mmCIF file of C-alpha atoms and ligand atoms in Angstrom:
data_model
loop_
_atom_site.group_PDB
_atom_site.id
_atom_site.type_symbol
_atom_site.label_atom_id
_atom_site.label_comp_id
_atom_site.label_asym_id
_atom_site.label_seq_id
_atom_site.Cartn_x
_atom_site.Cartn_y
_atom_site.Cartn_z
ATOM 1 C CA UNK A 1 4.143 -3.633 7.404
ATOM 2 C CA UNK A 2 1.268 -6.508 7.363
ATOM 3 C CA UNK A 3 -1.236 -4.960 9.765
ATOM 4 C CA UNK A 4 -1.302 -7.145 13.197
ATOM 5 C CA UNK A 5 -4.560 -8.669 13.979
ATOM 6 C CA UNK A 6 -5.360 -9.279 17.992
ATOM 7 C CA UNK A 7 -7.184 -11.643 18.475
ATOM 8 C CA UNK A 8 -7.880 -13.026 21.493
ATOM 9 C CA UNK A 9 -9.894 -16.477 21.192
ATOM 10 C CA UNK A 10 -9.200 -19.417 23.947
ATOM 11 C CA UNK A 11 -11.517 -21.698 21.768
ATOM 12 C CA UNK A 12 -9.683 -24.501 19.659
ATOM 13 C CA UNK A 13 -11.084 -25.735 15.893
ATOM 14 C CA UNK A 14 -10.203 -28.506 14.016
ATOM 15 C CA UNK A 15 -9.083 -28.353 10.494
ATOM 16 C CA UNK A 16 -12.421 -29.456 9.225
ATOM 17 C CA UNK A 17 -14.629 -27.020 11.445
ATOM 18 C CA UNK A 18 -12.534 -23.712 10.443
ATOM 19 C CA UNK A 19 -12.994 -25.262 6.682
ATOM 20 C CA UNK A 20 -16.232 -25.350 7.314
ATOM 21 C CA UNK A 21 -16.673 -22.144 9.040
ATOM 22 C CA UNK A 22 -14.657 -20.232 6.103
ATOM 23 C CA UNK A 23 -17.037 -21.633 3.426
ATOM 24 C CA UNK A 24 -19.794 -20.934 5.335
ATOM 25 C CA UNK A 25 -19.061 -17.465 5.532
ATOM 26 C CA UNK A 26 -15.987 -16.808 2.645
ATOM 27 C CA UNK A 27 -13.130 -15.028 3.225
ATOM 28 C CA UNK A 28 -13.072 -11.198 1.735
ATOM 29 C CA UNK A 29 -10.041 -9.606 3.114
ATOM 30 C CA UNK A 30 -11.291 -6.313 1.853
ATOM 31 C CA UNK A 31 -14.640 -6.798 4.097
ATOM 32 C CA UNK A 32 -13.315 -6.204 7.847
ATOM 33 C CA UNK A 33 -15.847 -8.342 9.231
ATOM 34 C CA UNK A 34 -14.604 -10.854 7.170
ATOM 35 C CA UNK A 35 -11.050 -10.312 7.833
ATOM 36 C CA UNK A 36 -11.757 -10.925 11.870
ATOM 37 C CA UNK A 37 -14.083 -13.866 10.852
ATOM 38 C CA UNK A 38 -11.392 -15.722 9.219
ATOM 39 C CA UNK A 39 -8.487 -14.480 11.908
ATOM 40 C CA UNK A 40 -11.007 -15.853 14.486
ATOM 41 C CA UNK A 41 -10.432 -19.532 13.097
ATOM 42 C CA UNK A 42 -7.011 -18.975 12.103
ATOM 43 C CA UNK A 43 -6.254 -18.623 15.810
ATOM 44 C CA UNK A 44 -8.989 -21.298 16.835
ATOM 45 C CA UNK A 45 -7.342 -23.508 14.313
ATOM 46 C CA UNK A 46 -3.193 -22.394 16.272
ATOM 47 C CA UNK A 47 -5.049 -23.526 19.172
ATOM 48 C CA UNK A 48 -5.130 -26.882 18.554
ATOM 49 C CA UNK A 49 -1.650 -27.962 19.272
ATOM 50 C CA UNK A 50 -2.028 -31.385 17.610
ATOM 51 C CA UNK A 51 -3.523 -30.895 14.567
ATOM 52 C CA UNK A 52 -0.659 -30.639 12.415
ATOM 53 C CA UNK A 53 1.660 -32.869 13.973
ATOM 54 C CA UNK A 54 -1.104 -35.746 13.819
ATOM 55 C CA UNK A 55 -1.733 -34.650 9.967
ATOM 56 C CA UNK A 56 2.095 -35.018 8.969
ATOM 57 C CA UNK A 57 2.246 -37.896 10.952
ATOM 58 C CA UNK A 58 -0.421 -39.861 9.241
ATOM 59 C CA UNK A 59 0.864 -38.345 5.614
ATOM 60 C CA UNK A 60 4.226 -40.066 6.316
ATOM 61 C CA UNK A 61 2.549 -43.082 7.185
ATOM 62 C CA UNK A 62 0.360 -43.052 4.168
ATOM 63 C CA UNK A 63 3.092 -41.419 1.408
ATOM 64 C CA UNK A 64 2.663 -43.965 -1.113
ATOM 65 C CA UNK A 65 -1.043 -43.515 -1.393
ATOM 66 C CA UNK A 66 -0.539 -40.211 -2.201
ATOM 67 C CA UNK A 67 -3.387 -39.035 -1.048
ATOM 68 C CA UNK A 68 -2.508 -35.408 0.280
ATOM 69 C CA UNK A 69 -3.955 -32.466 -2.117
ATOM 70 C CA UNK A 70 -1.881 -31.761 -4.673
ATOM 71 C CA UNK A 71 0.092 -28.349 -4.876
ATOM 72 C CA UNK A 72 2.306 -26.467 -7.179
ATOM 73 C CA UNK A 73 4.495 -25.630 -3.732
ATOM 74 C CA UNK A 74 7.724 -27.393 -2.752
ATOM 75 C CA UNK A 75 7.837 -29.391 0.118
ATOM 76 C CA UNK A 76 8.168 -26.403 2.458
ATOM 77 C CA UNK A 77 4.724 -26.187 2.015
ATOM 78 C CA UNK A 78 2.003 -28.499 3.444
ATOM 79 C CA UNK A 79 -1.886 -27.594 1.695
ATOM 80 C CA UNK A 80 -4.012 -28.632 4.139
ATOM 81 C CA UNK A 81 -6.852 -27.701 2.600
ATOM 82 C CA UNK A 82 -6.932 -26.876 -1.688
ATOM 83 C CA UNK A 83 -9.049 -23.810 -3.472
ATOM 84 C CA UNK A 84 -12.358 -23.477 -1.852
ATOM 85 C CA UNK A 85 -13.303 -20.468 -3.922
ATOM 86 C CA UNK A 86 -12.284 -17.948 -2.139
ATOM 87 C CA UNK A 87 -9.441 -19.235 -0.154
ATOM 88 C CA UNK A 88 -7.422 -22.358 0.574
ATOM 89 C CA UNK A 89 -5.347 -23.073 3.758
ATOM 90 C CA UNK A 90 -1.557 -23.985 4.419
ATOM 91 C CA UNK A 91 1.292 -25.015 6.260
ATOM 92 C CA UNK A 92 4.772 -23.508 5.766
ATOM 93 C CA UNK A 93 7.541 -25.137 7.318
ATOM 94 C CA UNK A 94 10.585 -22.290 8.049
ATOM 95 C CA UNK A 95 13.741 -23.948 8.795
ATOM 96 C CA UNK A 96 16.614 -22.257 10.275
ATOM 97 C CA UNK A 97 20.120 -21.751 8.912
ATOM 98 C CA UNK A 98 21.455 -25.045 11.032
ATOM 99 C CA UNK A 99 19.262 -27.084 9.183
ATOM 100 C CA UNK A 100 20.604 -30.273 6.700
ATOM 101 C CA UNK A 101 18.165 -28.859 3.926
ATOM 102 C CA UNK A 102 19.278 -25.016 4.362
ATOM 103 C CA UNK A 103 23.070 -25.972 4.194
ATOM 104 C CA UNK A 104 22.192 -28.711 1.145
ATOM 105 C CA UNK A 105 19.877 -26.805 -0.665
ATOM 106 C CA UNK A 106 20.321 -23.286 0.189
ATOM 107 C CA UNK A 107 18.337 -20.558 1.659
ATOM 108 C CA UNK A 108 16.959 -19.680 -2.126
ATOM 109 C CA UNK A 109 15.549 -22.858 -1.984
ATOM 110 C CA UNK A 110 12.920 -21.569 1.146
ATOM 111 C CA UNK A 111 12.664 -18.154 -0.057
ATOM 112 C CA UNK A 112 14.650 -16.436 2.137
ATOM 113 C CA UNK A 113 16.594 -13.384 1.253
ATOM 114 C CA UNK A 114 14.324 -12.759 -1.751
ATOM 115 C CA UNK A 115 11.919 -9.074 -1.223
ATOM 116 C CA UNK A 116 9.407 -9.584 -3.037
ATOM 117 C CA UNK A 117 5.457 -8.392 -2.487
ATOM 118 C CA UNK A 118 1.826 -10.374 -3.276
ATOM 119 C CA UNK A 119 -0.632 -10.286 -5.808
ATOM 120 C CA UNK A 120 -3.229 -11.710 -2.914
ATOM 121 C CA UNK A 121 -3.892 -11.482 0.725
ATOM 122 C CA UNK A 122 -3.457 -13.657 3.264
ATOM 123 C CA UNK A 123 -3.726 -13.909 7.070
ATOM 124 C CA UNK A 124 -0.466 -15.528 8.662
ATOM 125 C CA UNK A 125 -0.170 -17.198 12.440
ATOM 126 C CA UNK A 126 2.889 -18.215 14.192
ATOM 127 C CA UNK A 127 2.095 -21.526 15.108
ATOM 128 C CA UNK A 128 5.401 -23.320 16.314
ATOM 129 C CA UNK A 129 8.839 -22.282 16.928
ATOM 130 C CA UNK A 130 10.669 -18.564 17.462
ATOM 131 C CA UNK A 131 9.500 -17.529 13.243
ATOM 132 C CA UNK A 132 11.041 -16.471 10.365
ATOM 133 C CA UNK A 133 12.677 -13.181 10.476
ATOM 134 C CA UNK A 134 11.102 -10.318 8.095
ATOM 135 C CA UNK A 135 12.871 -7.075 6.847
ATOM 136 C CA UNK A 136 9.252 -5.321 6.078
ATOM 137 C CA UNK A 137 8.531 -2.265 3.497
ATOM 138 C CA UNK A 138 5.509 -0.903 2.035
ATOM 139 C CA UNK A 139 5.117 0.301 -1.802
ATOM 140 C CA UNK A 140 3.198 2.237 -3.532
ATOM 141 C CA UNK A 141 1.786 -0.384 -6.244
ATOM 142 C CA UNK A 142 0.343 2.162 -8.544
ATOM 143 C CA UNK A 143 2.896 4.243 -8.955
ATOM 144 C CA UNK A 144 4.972 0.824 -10.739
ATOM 145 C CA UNK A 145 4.935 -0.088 -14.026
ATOM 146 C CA UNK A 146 6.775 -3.656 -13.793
ATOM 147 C CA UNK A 147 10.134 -3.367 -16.165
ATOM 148 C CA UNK A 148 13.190 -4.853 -14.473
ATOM 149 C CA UNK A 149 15.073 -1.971 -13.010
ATOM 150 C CA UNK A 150 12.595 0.453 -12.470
ATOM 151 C CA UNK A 151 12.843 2.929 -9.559
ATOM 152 C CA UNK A 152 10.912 2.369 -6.645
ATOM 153 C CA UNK A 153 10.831 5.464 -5.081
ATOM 154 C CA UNK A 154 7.885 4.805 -2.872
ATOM 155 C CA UNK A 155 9.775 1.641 -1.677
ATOM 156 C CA UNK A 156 10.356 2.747 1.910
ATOM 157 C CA UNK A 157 11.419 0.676 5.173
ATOM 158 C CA UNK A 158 9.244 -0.127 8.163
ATOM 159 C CA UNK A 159 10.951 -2.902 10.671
ATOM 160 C CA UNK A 160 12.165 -5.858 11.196
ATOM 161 C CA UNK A 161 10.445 -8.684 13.393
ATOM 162 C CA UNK A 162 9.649 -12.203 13.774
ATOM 163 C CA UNK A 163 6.372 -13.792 12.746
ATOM 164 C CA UNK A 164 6.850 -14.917 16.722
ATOM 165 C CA UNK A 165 4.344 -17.999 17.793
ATOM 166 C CA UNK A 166 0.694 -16.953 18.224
ATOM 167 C CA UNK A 167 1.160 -13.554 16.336
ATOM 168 C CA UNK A 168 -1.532 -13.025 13.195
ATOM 169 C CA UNK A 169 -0.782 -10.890 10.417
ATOM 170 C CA UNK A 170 -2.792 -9.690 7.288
ATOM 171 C CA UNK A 171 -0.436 -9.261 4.830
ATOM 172 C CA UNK A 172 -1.893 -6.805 2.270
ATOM 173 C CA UNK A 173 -1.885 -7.315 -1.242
ATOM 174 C CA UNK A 174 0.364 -5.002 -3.616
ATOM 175 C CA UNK A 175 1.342 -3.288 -0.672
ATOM 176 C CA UNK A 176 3.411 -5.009 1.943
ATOM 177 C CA UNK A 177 6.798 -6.280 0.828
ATOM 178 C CA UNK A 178 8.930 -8.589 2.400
ATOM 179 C CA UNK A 179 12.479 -10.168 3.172
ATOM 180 C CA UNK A 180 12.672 -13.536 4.708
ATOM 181 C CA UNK A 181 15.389 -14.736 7.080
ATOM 182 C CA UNK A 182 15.697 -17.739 8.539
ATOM 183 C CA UNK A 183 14.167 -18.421 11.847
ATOM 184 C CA UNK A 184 16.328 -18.935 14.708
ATOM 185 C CA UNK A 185 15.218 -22.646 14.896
ATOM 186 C CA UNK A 186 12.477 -24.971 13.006
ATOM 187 C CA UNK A 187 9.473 -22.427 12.846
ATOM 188 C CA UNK A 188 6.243 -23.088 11.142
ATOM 189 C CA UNK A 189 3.193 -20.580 10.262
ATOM 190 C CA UNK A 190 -0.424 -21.032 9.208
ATOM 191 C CA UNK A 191 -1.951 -19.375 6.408
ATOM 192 C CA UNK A 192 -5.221 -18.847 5.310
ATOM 193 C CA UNK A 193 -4.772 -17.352 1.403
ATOM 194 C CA UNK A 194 -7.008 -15.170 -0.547
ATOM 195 C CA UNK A 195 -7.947 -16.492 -3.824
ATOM 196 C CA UNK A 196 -9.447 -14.581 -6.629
ATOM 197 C CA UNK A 197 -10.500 -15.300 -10.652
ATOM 198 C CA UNK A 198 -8.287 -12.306 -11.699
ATOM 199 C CA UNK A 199 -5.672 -12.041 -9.037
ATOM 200 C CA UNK A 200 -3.052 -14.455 -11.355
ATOM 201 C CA UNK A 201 -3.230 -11.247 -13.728
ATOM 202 C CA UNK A 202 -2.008 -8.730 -11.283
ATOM 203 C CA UNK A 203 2.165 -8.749 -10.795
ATOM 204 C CA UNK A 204 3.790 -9.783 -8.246
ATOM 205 C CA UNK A 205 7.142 -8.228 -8.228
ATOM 206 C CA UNK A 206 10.921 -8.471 -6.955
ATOM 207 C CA UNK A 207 12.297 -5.665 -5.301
ATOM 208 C CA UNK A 208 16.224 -5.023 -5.032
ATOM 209 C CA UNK A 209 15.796 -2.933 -1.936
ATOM 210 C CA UNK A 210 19.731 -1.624 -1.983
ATOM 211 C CA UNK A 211 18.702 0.245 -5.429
ATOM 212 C CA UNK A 212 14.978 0.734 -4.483
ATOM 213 C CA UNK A 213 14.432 -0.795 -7.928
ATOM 214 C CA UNK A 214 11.815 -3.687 -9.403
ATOM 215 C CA UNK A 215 13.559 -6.832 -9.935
ATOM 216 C CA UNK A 216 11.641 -8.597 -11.684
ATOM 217 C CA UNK A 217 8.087 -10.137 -12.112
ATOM 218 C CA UNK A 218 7.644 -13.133 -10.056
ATOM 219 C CA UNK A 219 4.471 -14.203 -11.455
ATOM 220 C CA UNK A 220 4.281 -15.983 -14.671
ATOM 221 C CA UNK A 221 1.056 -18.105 -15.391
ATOM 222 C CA UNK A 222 0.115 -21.060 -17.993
ATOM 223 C CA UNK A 223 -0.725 -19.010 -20.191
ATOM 224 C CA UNK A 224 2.788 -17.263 -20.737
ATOM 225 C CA UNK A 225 4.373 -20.791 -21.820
ATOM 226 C CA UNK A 226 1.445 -21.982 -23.626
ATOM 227 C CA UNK A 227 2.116 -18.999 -25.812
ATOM 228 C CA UNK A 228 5.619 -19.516 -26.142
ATOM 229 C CA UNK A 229 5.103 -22.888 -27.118
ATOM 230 C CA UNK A 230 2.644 -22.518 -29.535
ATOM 231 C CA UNK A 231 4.369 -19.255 -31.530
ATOM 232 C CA UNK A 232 7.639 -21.648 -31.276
ATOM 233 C CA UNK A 233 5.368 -24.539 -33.111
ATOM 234 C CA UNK A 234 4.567 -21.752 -35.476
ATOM 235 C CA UNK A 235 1.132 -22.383 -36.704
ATOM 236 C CA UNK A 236 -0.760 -19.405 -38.346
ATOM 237 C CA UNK A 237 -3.103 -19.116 -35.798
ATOM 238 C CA UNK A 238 -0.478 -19.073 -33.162
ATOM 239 C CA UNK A 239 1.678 -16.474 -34.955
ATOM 240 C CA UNK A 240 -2.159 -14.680 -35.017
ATOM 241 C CA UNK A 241 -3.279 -14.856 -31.751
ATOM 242 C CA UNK A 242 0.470 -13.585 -30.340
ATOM 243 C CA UNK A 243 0.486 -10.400 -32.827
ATOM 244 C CA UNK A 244 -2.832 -9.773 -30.773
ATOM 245 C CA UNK A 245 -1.657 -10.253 -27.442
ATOM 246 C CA UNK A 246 1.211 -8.195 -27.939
ATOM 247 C CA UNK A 247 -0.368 -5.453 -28.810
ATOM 248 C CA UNK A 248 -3.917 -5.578 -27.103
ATOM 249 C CA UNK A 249 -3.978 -8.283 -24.293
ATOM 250 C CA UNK A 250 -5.299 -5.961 -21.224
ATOM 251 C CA UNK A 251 -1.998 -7.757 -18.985
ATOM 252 C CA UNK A 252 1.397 -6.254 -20.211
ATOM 253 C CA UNK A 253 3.114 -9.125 -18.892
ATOM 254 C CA UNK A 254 1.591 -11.338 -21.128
ATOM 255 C CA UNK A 255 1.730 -8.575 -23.965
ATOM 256 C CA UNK A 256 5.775 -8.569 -23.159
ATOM 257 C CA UNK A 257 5.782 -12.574 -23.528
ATOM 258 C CA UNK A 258 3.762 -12.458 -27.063
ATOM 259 C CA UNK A 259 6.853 -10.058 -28.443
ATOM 260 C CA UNK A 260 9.246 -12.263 -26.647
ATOM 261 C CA UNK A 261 7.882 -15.548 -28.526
ATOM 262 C CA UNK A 262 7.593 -13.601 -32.069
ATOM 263 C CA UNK A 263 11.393 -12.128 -31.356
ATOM 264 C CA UNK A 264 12.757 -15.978 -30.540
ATOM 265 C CA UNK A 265 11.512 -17.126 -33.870
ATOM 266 C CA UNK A 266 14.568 -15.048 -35.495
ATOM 267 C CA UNK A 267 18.330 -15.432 -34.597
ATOM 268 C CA UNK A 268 18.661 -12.440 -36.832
ATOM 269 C CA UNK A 269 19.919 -9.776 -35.111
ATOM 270 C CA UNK A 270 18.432 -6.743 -37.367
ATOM 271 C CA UNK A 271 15.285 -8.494 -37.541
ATOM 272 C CA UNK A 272 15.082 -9.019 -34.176
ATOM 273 C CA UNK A 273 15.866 -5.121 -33.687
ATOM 274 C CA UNK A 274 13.264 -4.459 -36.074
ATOM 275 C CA UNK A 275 10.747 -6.628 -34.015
ATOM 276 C CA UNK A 276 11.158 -4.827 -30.629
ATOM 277 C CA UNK A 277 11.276 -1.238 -32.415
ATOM 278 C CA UNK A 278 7.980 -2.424 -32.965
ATOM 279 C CA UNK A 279 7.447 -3.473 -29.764
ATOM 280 C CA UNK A 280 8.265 0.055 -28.369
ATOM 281 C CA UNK A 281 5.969 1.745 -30.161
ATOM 282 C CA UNK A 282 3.025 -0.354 -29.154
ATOM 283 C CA UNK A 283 1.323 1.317 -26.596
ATOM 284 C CA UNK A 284 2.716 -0.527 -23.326
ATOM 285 C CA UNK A 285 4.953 1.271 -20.841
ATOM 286 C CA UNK A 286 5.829 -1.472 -19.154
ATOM 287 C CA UNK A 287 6.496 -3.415 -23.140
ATOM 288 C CA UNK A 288 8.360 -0.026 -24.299
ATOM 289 C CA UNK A 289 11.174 -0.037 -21.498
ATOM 290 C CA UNK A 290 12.081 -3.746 -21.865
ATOM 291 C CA UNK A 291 11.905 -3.560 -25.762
ATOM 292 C CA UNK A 292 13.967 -0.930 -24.887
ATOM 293 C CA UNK A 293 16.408 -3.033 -23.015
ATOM 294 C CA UNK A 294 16.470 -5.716 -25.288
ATOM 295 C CA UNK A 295 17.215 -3.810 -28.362
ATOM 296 C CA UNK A 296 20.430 -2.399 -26.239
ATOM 297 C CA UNK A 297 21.168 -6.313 -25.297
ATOM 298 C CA UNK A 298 21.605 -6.502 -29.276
ATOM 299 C CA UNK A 299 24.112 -3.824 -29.889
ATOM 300 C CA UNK A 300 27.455 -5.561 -29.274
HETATM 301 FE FE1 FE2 B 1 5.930 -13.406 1.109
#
């Protein structure tokens, strides 16, 4: 269960003055002073009742100049303020099950109903409407290796609630897992997210919490489809680099990807059998059990 942060802070920030205030002092949610630091502005920040309304306001007014910072998120997400080093701030927007979009789009489409944990931390505030539902567990990260499928025995309930308006939580990295619902009506939380140079290296994972089993991962990079790219161009030093990776690249996702580009070069089944045999043997656990797998996905 993200750990609940009290804090108790009548003063109101603007956007740029809890910006300022997090560079000023960075945001290290391992560092508890930190932590409070940056829940202190979160919450001066949910004070300001405005803000955000103003903010979308003027970006529909402005759309064509496109001048909002870019982000890789859908438009549930608002970035209201990019990378800063150590952190960037956002908007989500949680709609509830009588929205248009939910019933056009579907739920997927807001990423509700999927459990799924974090490879960073991040504080969270309730900052308009009833919130978004959460079926919360806890896992034991170390104890996974990653393959789709693999027990979770650590996996283990805690409660549900409602990221209710004016509530902060720290949601732990590799620890706390969640399951979205809708909220009851329109809801919308602030985050401020914890950024790191190696955290895109560390899994996130899906959980299928009926089986108490990984899902899948749920964090490819660039890097994986750069690879796959370049091995399907086929250049030497492709085909080079990928034997590598595959057998030595300190991530075993992206070790799993490099055998996965060399085995889509053949359509032959017995070569492709020989390929992950190989695979098995190289010194991944988390390589081993999908080579595994896909060697039993060839047998018809
Ligand atoms: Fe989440």
């Amino acid at each position: 269960m993200p750990r609940e942060l009290t804090i108790a802070d009548p003063a109101t920030a603007s956007l740029d003055e809890c910006t300022d205030a997090l560079c000023a002092e960075g945001f290290d949610p391992r560092d508890e002073g930190s932590l409070i630091h940056a829940a202190t502005w979160l919450r001066r920040l949910g004070n300001d009742r405005a803000f955000l309304g103003d903010l979308l306001i003027e970006e529909l007014a402005c759309r064509h100049r496109d001048n909002m910072p870019g982000s890789a998120y859908g438009p549930q997400v608002v970035m209201l303020v990019p990378p800063q080093g150590e952190f960037f701030i956002r908007a989500n927007i949680w709609p509830s099950q009588d929205e248009h979009m939910v019933r056009a789009s579907g739920g997927a489409a807001f990423v509700y109903d999927l459990p799924h944990d974090h490879n960073f931390d991040f504080l969270t505030l309730g900052y308009f409407g009833p919130g978004y539902w959460s079926d919360y567990y806890e896992v034991d990260y170390e104890q996974i290796v990653g393959w789709r499928g693999e027990p979770a025995p650590s996996l283990r309930f805690v409660e549900r609630s409602r990221l209710a308006e004016g509530r902060i939580l720290h949601y732990r990295a590799h620890r706390d897992v969640h399951a979205q619902h809708p909220a009851d009506s329109l809801s919308v939380s602030l985050n401020v997210m914890h950024t790191g140079a190696g955290q895109g290296w560390m899994d996130q994972y899906r959980f299928d919490l009926d089986q108490r089993r990984v899902g899948a991962i749920l964090s490819p990079g660039p890097t994986e489809a750069l690879l796959k790219v370049a091995v399907g161009l086929g250049g030497d030093e492709a085909l080079d680099l990928a034997h590598r990776f595959a057998r030595h690249h300190p991530s075993d996702r992206l070790r799993l990807t490099a055998w996965d580009a060399l085995a889509a070069r053949t359509s032959v089944p017995a070569d492709k059998d020989a390929l992950w045999r190989m695979a098995e043997a190289s010194g991944s656990r988390l390589v081993e059990a999908e080579a595994r797998a896909r060697r039993a996905e060839l047998t018809p």
